[in-house]
């Protein structure tokens, strides 16, 4: 009986399969698949690592009724610098509740390649709507008060609804960062370089002690700098906003000129380092943040503008702020319709070469003289100018004849300073007076009819760009 040969069929298939498995094409495909899977898993892990750190809130705006119209392709993000003093922020003093230390709307228009940050002074006295109580907040009836009360009474939801009703601007998202988070953000960048024009000492701002000159501020120093009031300028919130805008411009220069936006990896690393100090609405996902960052990569620093809602001293309390009309409404309308201008041309339509030299109010001292029979008017005007950042140099009454028009008299070489003061008044002219040395003299006449705004206005807004921030002395 013939002996059966061992079958070679199985062996042949095995060898063929082995040959197919080790072919270069299959090796490349296998490695590529593994790399892709690993990349996806890594990205997924990074995404959820960041996402799970962020404190997200559900915002219900139904109680506020019809919302403002949204413009497609535009994002309006409410930015909140929270002054909550609990937890890691307890080192910064005692204060009940939570209010916005800083409040702004970031208007981002990728198609136009522009972004505008509109600051809302925290001292603004506004008409606030009613807000329902929450598990943690008492709510509020409709009343008139400082805008920050909305957050303390009804949380971010109440503040969001209040800002929308006041501005008629559709808010898409909010981002809130507390003191500790701000420090971590600055430290994650390796510090922010700025030019400090003069030494600063402010015990109430984290014992801030900075020398004049070019400084790279770490997180603690940066926080003290943007919070400082009494140690710089006239101590007003408006002059502090001006410095905050300078710092944000310098910070944006660090971000956009550095490596943060250079790749998804560096962006995720930055977001991961600060995520646990951020609060957002639950609609602002990490991927949406990434989309915003990518869109911002295409925006030039000259096209990131900082402005302040037009304002002046409140009639009932010069230490508080009232929005100036109609300019405030015109500004918000231009934001709501995505028609805000960069304000880089002057009223005569001239280009940058025709712009008057920029004058810092904190370098201008003004004596105010009351040429009318209205008691206390000089003190009222002096307080108003101080609220805009100018240095008060006393009050009184003029000697001799009073001019027909309110006039800012200036010493030789101080015309720009005089025009800066006059630009804040509804009716005023300027005139040189050789007898003056350093201080300007405002004589208030019977044509006096109040202040204009202390920053920006209308669809054409005078502001400063991120590129204007002085990072070198």
Coordinates of C-alpha atoms in Angstrom, one line a residue:
X1 CA 0.0 0.0 0.0
X2 CA 1.5 3.3 -1.1
X3 CA 2.5 5.6 1.7
X4 CA 0.7 9.0 1.8
X5 CA 2.8 12.0 1.3
X6 CA 2.5 14.7 3.8
X7 CA 0.2 17.4 2.4
X8 CA 2.0 20.6 1.5
X9 CA -1.2 22.7 1.0
X10 CA -1.2 24.2 4.4
X11 CA 2.5 24.9 4.3
X12 CA 2.2 26.6 1.0
X13 CA -0.6 28.9 2.3
X14 CA 1.4 29.8 5.4
X15 CA 4.5 30.8 3.4
X16 CA 2.4 32.8 1.0
X17 CA 0.7 34.6 3.9
X18 CA 4.0 35.3 5.5
X19 CA 5.4 36.7 2.2
X20 CA 2.4 39.0 1.9
X21 CA 2.7 40.0 5.6
X22 CA 6.3 41.1 5.3
X23 CA 6.0 43.0 2.0
X24 CA 7.2 46.6 2.2
X25 CA 3.8 47.9 1.3
X26 CA 2.1 46.1 4.1
X27 CA 4.7 47.1 6.6
X28 CA 4.2 50.8 5.6
X29 CA 0.4 50.4 5.9
X30 CA 0.7 48.6 9.2
X31 CA 3.0 51.2 10.7
X32 CA 0.9 54.1 9.3
X33 CA -2.2 52.6 10.8
X34 CA -0.5 52.2 14.2
X35 CA 0.8 55.8 14.1
X36 CA -2.6 57.1 13.2
X37 CA -4.3 55.2 16.0
X38 CA -1.7 56.3 18.5
X39 CA -2.1 59.9 17.3
X40 CA -5.8 59.8 17.6
X41 CA -5.6 58.3 21.0
X42 CA -3.1 60.9 22.1
X43 CA -5.2 63.8 20.8
X44 CA -8.3 62.3 22.4
X45 CA -6.4 62.0 25.7
X46 CA -5.1 65.5 25.5
X47 CA -8.6 66.8 24.6
X48 CA -10.2 65.2 27.5
X49 CA -7.4 66.0 29.9
X50 CA -8.0 69.7 29.1
X51 CA -11.7 69.5 28.9
X52 CA -12.1 67.8 32.2
X53 CA -10.0 70.5 34.0
X54 CA -12.2 73.4 32.8
X55 CA -15.1 74.4 35.0
X56 CA -18.1 74.6 32.6
X57 CA -21.4 76.2 33.3
X58 CA -24.8 75.7 31.7
X59 CA -26.2 79.2 30.8
X60 CA -30.0 79.6 30.6
X61 CA -30.9 82.9 29.0
X62 CA -34.6 82.1 28.5
X63 CA -35.7 84.3 31.4
X64 CA -34.3 87.4 29.7
X65 CA -36.6 87.1 26.6
X66 CA -35.6 87.7 23.0
X67 CA -31.9 87.8 22.5
X68 CA -29.9 90.1 20.2
X69 CA -29.4 88.9 16.6
X70 CA -26.3 86.9 15.9
X71 CA -24.0 87.7 12.9
X72 CA -22.8 84.6 11.1
X73 CA -19.0 84.0 11.2
X74 CA -18.5 86.4 14.2
X75 CA -17.8 85.6 17.8
X76 CA -18.5 87.8 20.8
X77 CA -16.9 86.4 23.9
X78 CA -17.5 88.0 27.4
X79 CA -14.2 88.1 29.2
X80 CA -14.3 88.1 33.0
X81 CA -11.4 88.7 35.4
X82 CA -13.0 87.4 38.6
X83 CA -12.1 88.9 41.9
X84 CA -13.3 85.9 43.9
X85 CA -11.2 85.6 47.1
X86 CA -11.8 82.0 48.2
X87 CA -9.6 79.0 47.8
X88 CA -6.3 79.7 46.1
X89 CA -7.2 83.4 45.8
X90 CA -7.6 83.9 49.6
X91 CA -4.2 85.5 49.7
X92 CA -5.5 88.6 47.9
X93 CA -7.7 89.9 50.6
X94 CA -11.2 89.4 52.0
X95 CA -14.3 90.2 49.9
X96 CA -17.7 88.5 50.0
X97 CA -19.1 87.1 46.8
X98 CA -17.7 87.3 43.3
X99 CA -17.6 90.3 41.0
X100 CA -15.8 91.0 37.7
X101 CA -12.5 92.8 38.5
X102 CA -12.2 93.2 34.7
X103 CA -15.1 93.0 32.2
X104 CA -14.8 93.1 28.4
X105 CA -16.3 91.8 25.2
X106 CA -13.9 90.3 22.7
X107 CA -15.4 90.8 19.2
X108 CA -13.7 88.4 16.8
X109 CA -14.3 88.7 13.1
X110 CA -12.1 86.2 11.2
X111 CA -13.4 87.1 7.7
X112 CA -12.3 90.7 8.3
X113 CA -9.1 89.6 10.0
X114 CA -9.9 91.8 13.0
X115 CA -10.5 91.5 16.7
X116 CA -11.7 94.3 19.0
X117 CA -11.7 94.1 22.8
X118 CA -14.2 96.5 24.3
X119 CA -13.6 97.2 28.0
X120 CA -16.6 97.9 30.3
X121 CA -15.5 99.9 33.4
X122 CA -16.4 98.0 36.6
X123 CA -17.5 101.4 38.1
X124 CA -20.2 101.7 35.5
X125 CA -23.6 102.6 36.9
X126 CA -26.3 100.9 34.8
X127 CA -29.9 99.8 34.7
X128 CA -29.9 96.1 35.5
X129 CA -32.7 93.6 34.7
X130 CA -34.2 91.2 37.2
X131 CA -32.4 87.9 37.6
X132 CA -33.9 84.7 39.1
X133 CA -32.2 83.2 42.2
X134 CA -30.0 80.1 41.8
X135 CA -28.9 77.4 44.2
X136 CA -26.0 79.6 45.2
X137 CA -27.1 83.2 44.4
X138 CA -30.0 85.3 45.7
X139 CA -31.0 86.8 42.4
X140 CA -32.0 90.5 42.0
X141 CA -34.9 92.8 41.2
X142 CA -34.5 95.3 38.4
X143 CA -32.5 98.2 39.8
X144 CA -29.7 100.7 39.1
X145 CA -26.3 99.9 40.4
X146 CA -22.7 99.1 39.5
X147 CA -22.6 96.5 36.7
X148 CA -20.6 94.0 38.7
X149 CA -23.5 93.4 41.1
X150 CA -25.2 91.3 38.5
X151 CA -22.5 88.6 38.9
X152 CA -22.7 88.7 42.6
X153 CA -26.5 88.5 42.6
X154 CA -27.1 85.9 39.9
X155 CA -23.7 84.5 38.8
X156 CA -22.3 84.6 35.2
X157 CA -25.8 83.9 33.8
X158 CA -27.2 87.1 35.3
X159 CA -24.1 89.1 34.1
X160 CA -24.4 87.6 30.6
X161 CA -28.1 88.6 30.4
X162 CA -27.4 92.1 31.8
X163 CA -24.6 92.8 29.3
X164 CA -26.7 91.6 26.4
X165 CA -29.6 93.8 27.4
X166 CA -27.4 96.8 27.9
X167 CA -25.5 96.5 24.7
X168 CA -27.8 94.6 22.4
X169 CA -24.7 92.5 21.4
X170 CA -25.2 88.8 21.0
X171 CA -22.8 87.0 23.4
X172 CA -21.7 83.6 22.1
X173 CA -19.5 82.4 25.0
X174 CA -17.8 83.6 28.2
X175 CA -14.4 82.9 29.6
X176 CA -13.6 83.7 33.3
X177 CA -10.2 83.5 34.9
X178 CA -9.4 84.2 38.6
X179 CA -6.3 85.7 40.1
X180 CA -4.5 82.4 40.3
X181 CA -5.4 81.4 36.8
X182 CA -4.1 84.7 35.5
X183 CA -0.8 84.1 37.2
X184 CA -0.5 80.6 35.7
X185 CA -1.3 81.9 32.3
X186 CA 1.6 84.5 32.4
X187 CA 4.0 81.9 33.9
X188 CA 3.0 79.4 31.2
X189 CA 4.2 82.0 28.6
X190 CA 7.5 82.4 30.5
X191 CA 6.6 85.9 31.6
X192 CA 5.5 89.0 29.7
X193 CA 8.0 91.7 28.8
X194 CA 6.9 95.3 29.2
X195 CA 8.4 98.8 29.5
X196 CA 7.6 100.2 32.9
X197 CA 7.9 104.0 32.6
X198 CA 8.4 104.8 36.3
X199 CA 9.0 102.8 39.5
X200 CA 5.8 101.3 41.0
X201 CA 5.2 100.5 44.7
X202 CA 1.7 99.4 45.7
X203 CA 1.2 97.5 49.0
X204 CA -2.4 96.8 48.1
X205 CA -1.5 95.0 44.8
X206 CA 0.4 92.1 46.2
X207 CA 3.2 94.3 47.6
X208 CA 4.1 95.2 44.0
X209 CA 7.6 96.7 43.7
X210 CA 8.8 97.3 40.1
X211 CA 11.8 99.4 38.9
X212 CA 11.5 101.6 35.9
X213 CA 12.7 100.2 32.6
X214 CA 12.2 97.0 30.6
X215 CA 10.9 94.2 32.8
X216 CA 9.8 90.6 32.2
X217 CA 6.9 90.3 34.6
X218 CA 6.2 86.9 36.1
X219 CA 2.7 85.8 37.1
X220 CA 2.7 87.4 40.5
X221 CA 4.2 90.7 39.3
X222 CA 1.8 90.8 36.3
X223 CA -1.2 90.3 38.5
X224 CA -0.1 93.1 40.8
X225 CA 0.5 95.4 37.8
X226 CA -2.9 94.9 36.2
X227 CA -4.7 95.2 39.6
X228 CA -2.8 98.2 40.9
X229 CA -4.7 101.4 41.2
X230 CA -3.3 103.6 44.0
X231 CA 0.3 103.0 43.1
X232 CA 0.0 104.3 39.5
X233 CA -1.6 107.3 37.8
X234 CA -4.6 108.9 39.5
X235 CA -5.8 105.7 41.1
X236 CA -9.0 105.5 39.0
X237 CA -10.4 102.4 37.4
X238 CA -10.2 104.1 34.0
X239 CA -6.5 104.7 34.1
X240 CA -6.1 101.1 35.3
X241 CA -8.0 99.9 32.3
X242 CA -5.6 101.8 30.1
X243 CA -2.7 99.9 31.7
X244 CA -4.5 96.6 31.5
X245 CA -4.9 97.2 27.7
X246 CA -1.2 97.8 27.4
X247 CA -0.5 94.6 29.3
X248 CA -2.9 92.6 27.2
X249 CA -1.3 93.9 24.1
X250 CA 2.2 92.9 25.4
X251 CA 0.8 89.5 26.3
X252 CA -0.7 89.0 22.8
X253 CA 2.7 89.9 21.4
X254 CA 4.2 87.1 23.5
X255 CA 1.5 84.6 22.3
X256 CA 1.4 85.5 18.6
X257 CA 5.2 86.0 18.1
X258 CA 6.1 83.0 20.2
X259 CA 5.4 79.3 19.9
X260 CA 2.0 79.0 21.5
X261 CA 0.1 79.1 18.3
X262 CA 2.7 77.4 16.2
X263 CA 1.3 73.9 16.4
X264 CA -1.6 72.0 18.0
X265 CA 0.9 70.4 20.5
X266 CA 2.2 73.7 21.9
X267 CA -1.4 75.2 21.9
X268 CA -2.7 72.1 23.8
X269 CA 0.3 72.4 26.2
X270 CA -0.6 76.0 27.0
X271 CA -4.3 75.3 27.4
X272 CA -3.5 72.3 29.6
X273 CA -1.4 74.4 31.9
X274 CA -4.2 76.9 32.6
X275 CA -7.3 74.9 32.1
X276 CA -8.0 74.2 35.8
X277 CA -8.2 78.0 36.4
X278 CA -10.7 78.7 33.6
X279 CA -14.5 78.8 33.7
X280 CA -16.5 78.8 30.5
X281 CA -20.0 78.0 29.2
X282 CA -20.5 74.4 28.2
X283 CA -20.8 75.4 24.6
X284 CA -17.1 76.6 24.5
X285 CA -15.4 73.3 23.8
X286 CA -11.6 72.7 23.5
X287 CA -12.0 72.3 19.8
X288 CA -13.8 75.6 19.5
X289 CA -11.0 77.2 21.5
X290 CA -8.6 75.7 19.0
X291 CA -10.6 77.0 16.1
X292 CA -10.5 80.5 17.6
X293 CA -6.7 80.2 18.1
X294 CA -6.2 79.1 14.5
X295 CA -8.3 82.1 13.3
X296 CA -6.3 84.5 15.5
X297 CA -3.1 83.2 13.8
X298 CA -4.2 85.0 10.7
X299 CA -4.9 88.3 12.5
X300 CA -2.1 90.9 12.6
X301 CA -1.3 92.6 15.9
X302 CA -2.1 95.9 14.4
X303 CA -5.7 94.6 13.8
X304 CA -6.3 93.7 17.4
X305 CA -7.8 96.8 18.9
X306 CA -8.5 97.8 22.5
X307 CA -11.2 100.4 23.2
X308 CA -13.3 101.4 26.2
X309 CA -17.0 102.1 26.1
X310 CA -17.5 105.9 25.9
X311 CA -18.1 107.3 29.4
X312 CA -17.8 110.2 31.8
X313 CA -18.2 110.9 35.5
X314 CA -21.7 109.9 36.8
X315 CA -23.8 113.0 37.5
X316 CA -24.7 111.7 41.0
X317 CA -21.3 110.5 41.9
X318 CA -18.1 111.6 40.0
X319 CA -16.3 108.6 41.4
X320 CA -18.6 106.4 39.4
X321 CA -19.0 106.1 35.6
X322 CA -21.9 106.8 33.3
X323 CA -21.9 105.7 29.7
X324 CA -21.8 108.6 27.3
X325 CA -24.7 108.8 24.8
X326 CA -25.2 108.6 21.9
X327 CA -21.6 107.4 21.5
X328 CA -22.0 104.3 23.7
X329 CA -25.0 103.1 21.8
X330 CA -23.3 103.8 18.5
X331 CA -20.3 101.8 19.6
X332 CA -22.4 98.8 20.6
X333 CA -24.4 99.0 17.4
X334 CA -21.2 98.8 15.4
X335 CA -20.0 95.8 17.4
X336 CA -23.4 94.1 17.1
X337 CA -23.4 94.5 13.3
X338 CA -19.7 93.7 12.8
X339 CA -19.1 97.2 11.4
X340 CA -16.7 98.5 14.0
X341 CA -13.9 100.6 12.6
X342 CA -10.3 100.6 13.6
X343 CA -10.3 104.4 14.3
X344 CA -6.9 104.8 12.7
X345 CA -7.9 107.9 10.7
X346 CA -8.6 111.2 12.3
X347 CA -11.8 113.3 11.8
X348 CA -10.4 114.9 8.7
X349 CA -9.8 111.5 7.1
X350 CA -6.0 111.8 7.3
X351 CA -3.8 108.8 7.6
X352 CA -1.4 107.9 10.5
X353 CA 1.0 110.6 9.5
X354 CA -1.6 113.2 10.4
X355 CA -2.5 111.9 13.9
X356 CA -1.8 114.2 16.8
X357 CA 0.9 112.9 19.1
X358 CA -0.5 110.6 21.8
X359 CA -0.6 112.2 25.2
X360 CA -0.8 110.1 28.4
X361 CA -3.3 111.8 30.8
X362 CA -1.2 110.8 33.8
X363 CA 1.5 113.2 32.6
X364 CA -0.8 116.2 32.4
X365 CA -1.6 118.3 35.5
X366 CA -4.6 120.7 35.2
X367 CA -5.8 123.5 37.5
X368 CA -9.5 124.2 37.1
X369 CA -10.9 127.7 37.6
X370 CA -14.6 128.4 37.9
X371 CA -15.6 131.4 35.8
X372 CA -19.3 131.0 36.5
X373 CA -21.6 131.6 39.4
X374 CA -22.3 127.8 39.8
X375 CA -21.0 126.8 43.2
X376 CA -18.6 123.8 43.3
X377 CA -18.3 123.6 39.5
X378 CA -14.5 123.7 39.5
X379 CA -14.3 120.8 42.0
X380 CA -16.8 118.8 39.9
X381 CA -14.8 119.4 36.7
X382 CA -11.5 118.7 38.4
X383 CA -12.9 115.4 39.8
X384 CA -14.2 114.5 36.3
X385 CA -10.8 115.1 34.7
X386 CA -9.1 113.1 37.4
X387 CA -11.5 110.2 36.6
X388 CA -10.1 110.3 33.1
X389 CA -6.5 110.0 34.3
X390 CA -5.4 113.7 34.4
X391 CA -3.6 115.0 37.4
X392 CA -5.6 117.6 39.5
X393 CA -3.6 120.7 40.4
X394 CA -6.1 122.6 42.5
X395 CA -9.2 124.7 41.9
X396 CA -10.3 128.3 42.3
X397 CA -11.7 131.3 40.5
X398 CA -10.0 133.2 37.7
X399 CA -8.5 136.7 38.3
X400 CA -9.7 139.3 36.0
X401 CA -12.0 138.9 33.0
X402 CA -13.5 135.4 32.2
X403 CA -13.3 134.2 28.6
X404 CA -16.6 133.8 26.7
X405 CA -15.7 130.1 26.0
X406 CA -14.3 127.5 28.3
X407 CA -10.6 127.6 27.6
X408 CA -7.6 125.4 28.3
X409 CA -4.5 127.7 28.7
X410 CA -1.2 126.0 28.2
X411 CA 2.5 126.9 28.6
X412 CA 4.8 127.0 25.5
X413 CA 5.4 123.5 24.1
X414 CA 2.2 122.0 25.8
X415 CA -0.3 122.4 23.0
X416 CA -0.8 118.7 22.5
X417 CA -1.5 118.3 26.2
X418 CA -4.1 121.2 26.1
X419 CA -5.8 119.6 23.1
X420 CA -5.9 116.3 24.9
X421 CA -7.8 118.0 27.8
X422 CA -10.1 120.0 25.4
X423 CA -11.0 116.8 23.5
X424 CA -12.7 115.5 26.6
X425 CA -15.0 118.5 26.9
X426 CA -18.2 119.2 24.9
X427 CA -17.2 122.9 24.5
X428 CA -13.7 124.2 24.9
X429 CA -10.9 125.9 23.1
X430 CA -7.2 126.2 23.7
X431 CA -4.8 129.1 24.0
X432 CA -1.2 129.5 24.8
X433 CA -0.2 131.5 28.0
X434 CA 3.5 132.2 28.3
X435 CA 3.1 132.9 32.0
X436 CA 2.4 129.3 32.7
X437 CA 5.2 126.8 33.3
X438 CA 4.2 123.2 33.6
X439 CA 0.6 123.1 34.7
X440 CA -2.4 123.7 32.3
X441 CA -5.2 126.0 33.4
X442 CA -8.8 125.2 32.5
X443 CA -11.1 128.2 32.9
X444 CA -14.7 127.0 32.9
X445 CA -17.0 129.7 31.3
X446 CA -20.8 130.0 31.0
X447 CA -20.8 127.8 27.8
X448 CA -19.9 124.8 29.9
X449 CA -22.0 121.8 29.0
X450 CA -20.2 118.8 30.4
X451 CA -17.8 116.1 29.3
X452 CA -17.5 114.1 26.1
X453 CA -16.4 110.5 26.5
X454 CA -13.2 109.2 28.2
X455 CA -12.5 106.6 25.5
X456 CA -13.7 105.8 22.0
X457 CA -17.1 106.3 20.6
X458 CA -19.4 105.7 17.7
X459 CA -18.6 103.3 14.9
X460 CA -15.2 104.9 14.5
X461 CA -13.5 104.1 17.7
X462 CA -10.3 105.6 18.9
X463 CA -8.3 102.9 20.7
X464 CA -4.9 101.2 20.8
X465 CA -3.7 98.1 19.0
X466 CA -1.9 95.2 20.5
X467 CA 1.1 96.3 18.4
X468 CA 1.2 99.6 20.3
X469 CA 2.0 98.0 23.6
X470 CA 5.5 99.0 24.6
X471 CA 7.6 95.9 25.4
X472 CA 11.0 97.7 25.1
X473 CA 12.1 101.0 26.6

